[in-house]
mmCIF file of C-alpha atoms in Angstrom:
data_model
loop_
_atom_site.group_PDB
_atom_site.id
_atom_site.type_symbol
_atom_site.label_atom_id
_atom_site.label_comp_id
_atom_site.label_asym_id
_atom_site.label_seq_id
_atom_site.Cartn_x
_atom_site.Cartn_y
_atom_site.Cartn_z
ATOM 1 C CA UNK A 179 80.422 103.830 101.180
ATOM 2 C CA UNK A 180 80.733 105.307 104.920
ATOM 3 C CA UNK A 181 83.156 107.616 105.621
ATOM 4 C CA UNK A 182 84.132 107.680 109.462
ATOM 5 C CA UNK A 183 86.226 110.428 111.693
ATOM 6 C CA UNK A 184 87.528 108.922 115.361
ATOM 7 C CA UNK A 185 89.510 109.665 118.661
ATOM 8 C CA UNK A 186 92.390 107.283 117.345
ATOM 9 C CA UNK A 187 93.120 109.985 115.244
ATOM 10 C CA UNK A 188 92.070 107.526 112.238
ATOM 11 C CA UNK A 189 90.042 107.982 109.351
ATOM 12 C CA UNK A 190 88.014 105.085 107.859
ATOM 13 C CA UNK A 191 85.953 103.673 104.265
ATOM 14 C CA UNK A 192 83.689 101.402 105.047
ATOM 15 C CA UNK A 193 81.473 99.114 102.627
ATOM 16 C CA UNK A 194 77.998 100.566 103.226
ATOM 17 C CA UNK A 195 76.747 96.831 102.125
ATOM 18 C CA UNK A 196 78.774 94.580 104.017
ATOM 19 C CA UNK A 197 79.945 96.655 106.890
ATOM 20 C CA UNK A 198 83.656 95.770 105.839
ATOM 21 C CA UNK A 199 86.832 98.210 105.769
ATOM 22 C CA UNK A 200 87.204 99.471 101.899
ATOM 23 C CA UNK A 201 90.618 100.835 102.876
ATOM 24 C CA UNK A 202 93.548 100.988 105.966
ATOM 25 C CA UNK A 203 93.048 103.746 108.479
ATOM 26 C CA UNK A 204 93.514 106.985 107.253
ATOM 27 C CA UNK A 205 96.075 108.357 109.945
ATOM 28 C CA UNK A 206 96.192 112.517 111.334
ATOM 29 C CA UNK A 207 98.372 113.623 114.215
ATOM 30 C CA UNK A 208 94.988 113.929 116.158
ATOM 31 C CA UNK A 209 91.270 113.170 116.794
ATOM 32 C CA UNK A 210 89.560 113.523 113.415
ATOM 33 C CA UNK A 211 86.064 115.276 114.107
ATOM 34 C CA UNK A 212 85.386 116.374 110.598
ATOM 35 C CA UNK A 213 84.835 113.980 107.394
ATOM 36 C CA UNK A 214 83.521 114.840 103.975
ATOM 37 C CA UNK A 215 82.666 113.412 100.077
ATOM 38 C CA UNK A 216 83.545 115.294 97.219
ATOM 39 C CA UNK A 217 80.384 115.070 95.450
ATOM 40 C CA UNK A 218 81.591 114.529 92.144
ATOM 41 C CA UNK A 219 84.744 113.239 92.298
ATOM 42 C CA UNK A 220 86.264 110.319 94.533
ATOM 43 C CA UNK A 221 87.606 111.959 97.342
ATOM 44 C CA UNK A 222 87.512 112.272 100.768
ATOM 45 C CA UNK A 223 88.148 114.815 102.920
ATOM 46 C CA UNK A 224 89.303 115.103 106.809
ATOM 47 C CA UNK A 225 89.920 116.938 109.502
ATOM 48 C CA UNK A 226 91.522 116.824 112.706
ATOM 49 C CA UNK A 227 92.535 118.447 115.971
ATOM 50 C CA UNK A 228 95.708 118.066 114.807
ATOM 51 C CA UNK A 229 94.854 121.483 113.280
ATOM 52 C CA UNK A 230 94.961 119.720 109.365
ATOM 53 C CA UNK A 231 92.907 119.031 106.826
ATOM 54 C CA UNK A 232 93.767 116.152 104.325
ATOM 55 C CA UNK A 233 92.352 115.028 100.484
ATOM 56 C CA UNK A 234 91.956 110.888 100.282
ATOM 57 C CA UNK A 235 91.567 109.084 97.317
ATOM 58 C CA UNK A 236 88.086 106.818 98.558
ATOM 59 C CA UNK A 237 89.475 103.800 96.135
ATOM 60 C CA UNK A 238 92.987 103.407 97.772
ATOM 61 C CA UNK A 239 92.711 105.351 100.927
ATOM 62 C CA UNK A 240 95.921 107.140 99.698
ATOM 63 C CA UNK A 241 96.332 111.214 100.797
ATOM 64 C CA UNK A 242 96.312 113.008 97.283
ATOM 65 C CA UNK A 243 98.351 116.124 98.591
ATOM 66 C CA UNK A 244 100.138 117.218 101.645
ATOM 67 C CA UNK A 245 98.309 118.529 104.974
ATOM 68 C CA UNK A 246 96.699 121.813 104.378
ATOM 69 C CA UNK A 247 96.677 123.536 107.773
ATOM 70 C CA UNK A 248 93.709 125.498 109.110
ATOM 71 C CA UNK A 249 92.803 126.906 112.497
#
């Protein structure tokens, strides 16, 4: 799995394999410059110039928790 931050302000899972979209866009307010695996568990984590951070579940692209904001 690839995990990928853009200007569109999206988010995206990718099939390492096959090059295909595991999920829908993972949407912030703002560019996302900042992506991350949990290395244990199956999350993902992002963050944006929309001065958030945000927890993804990597099997359904879904946000486990509201924005956390950060500086």
């Amino acid at each position: 799995m690839v995990l990928t931050g853009s200007i569109d302000s999206t988010a995206r899972l990718w099939d390492a394999d096959t090059g295909a979209p595991r999920t829908g866009p993972m949407r912030h307010g703002g560019w996302v410059f900042t992506v991350a695996f949990h290395p244990t568990e199956p999350l993902a984590f992002t963050g944006s110039g929309d001065s958030s951070v945000r927890i993804w579940e990597t099997t359904s692209g879904r946000p486990i928790a509201s924005a956390l904001p950060h500086g």
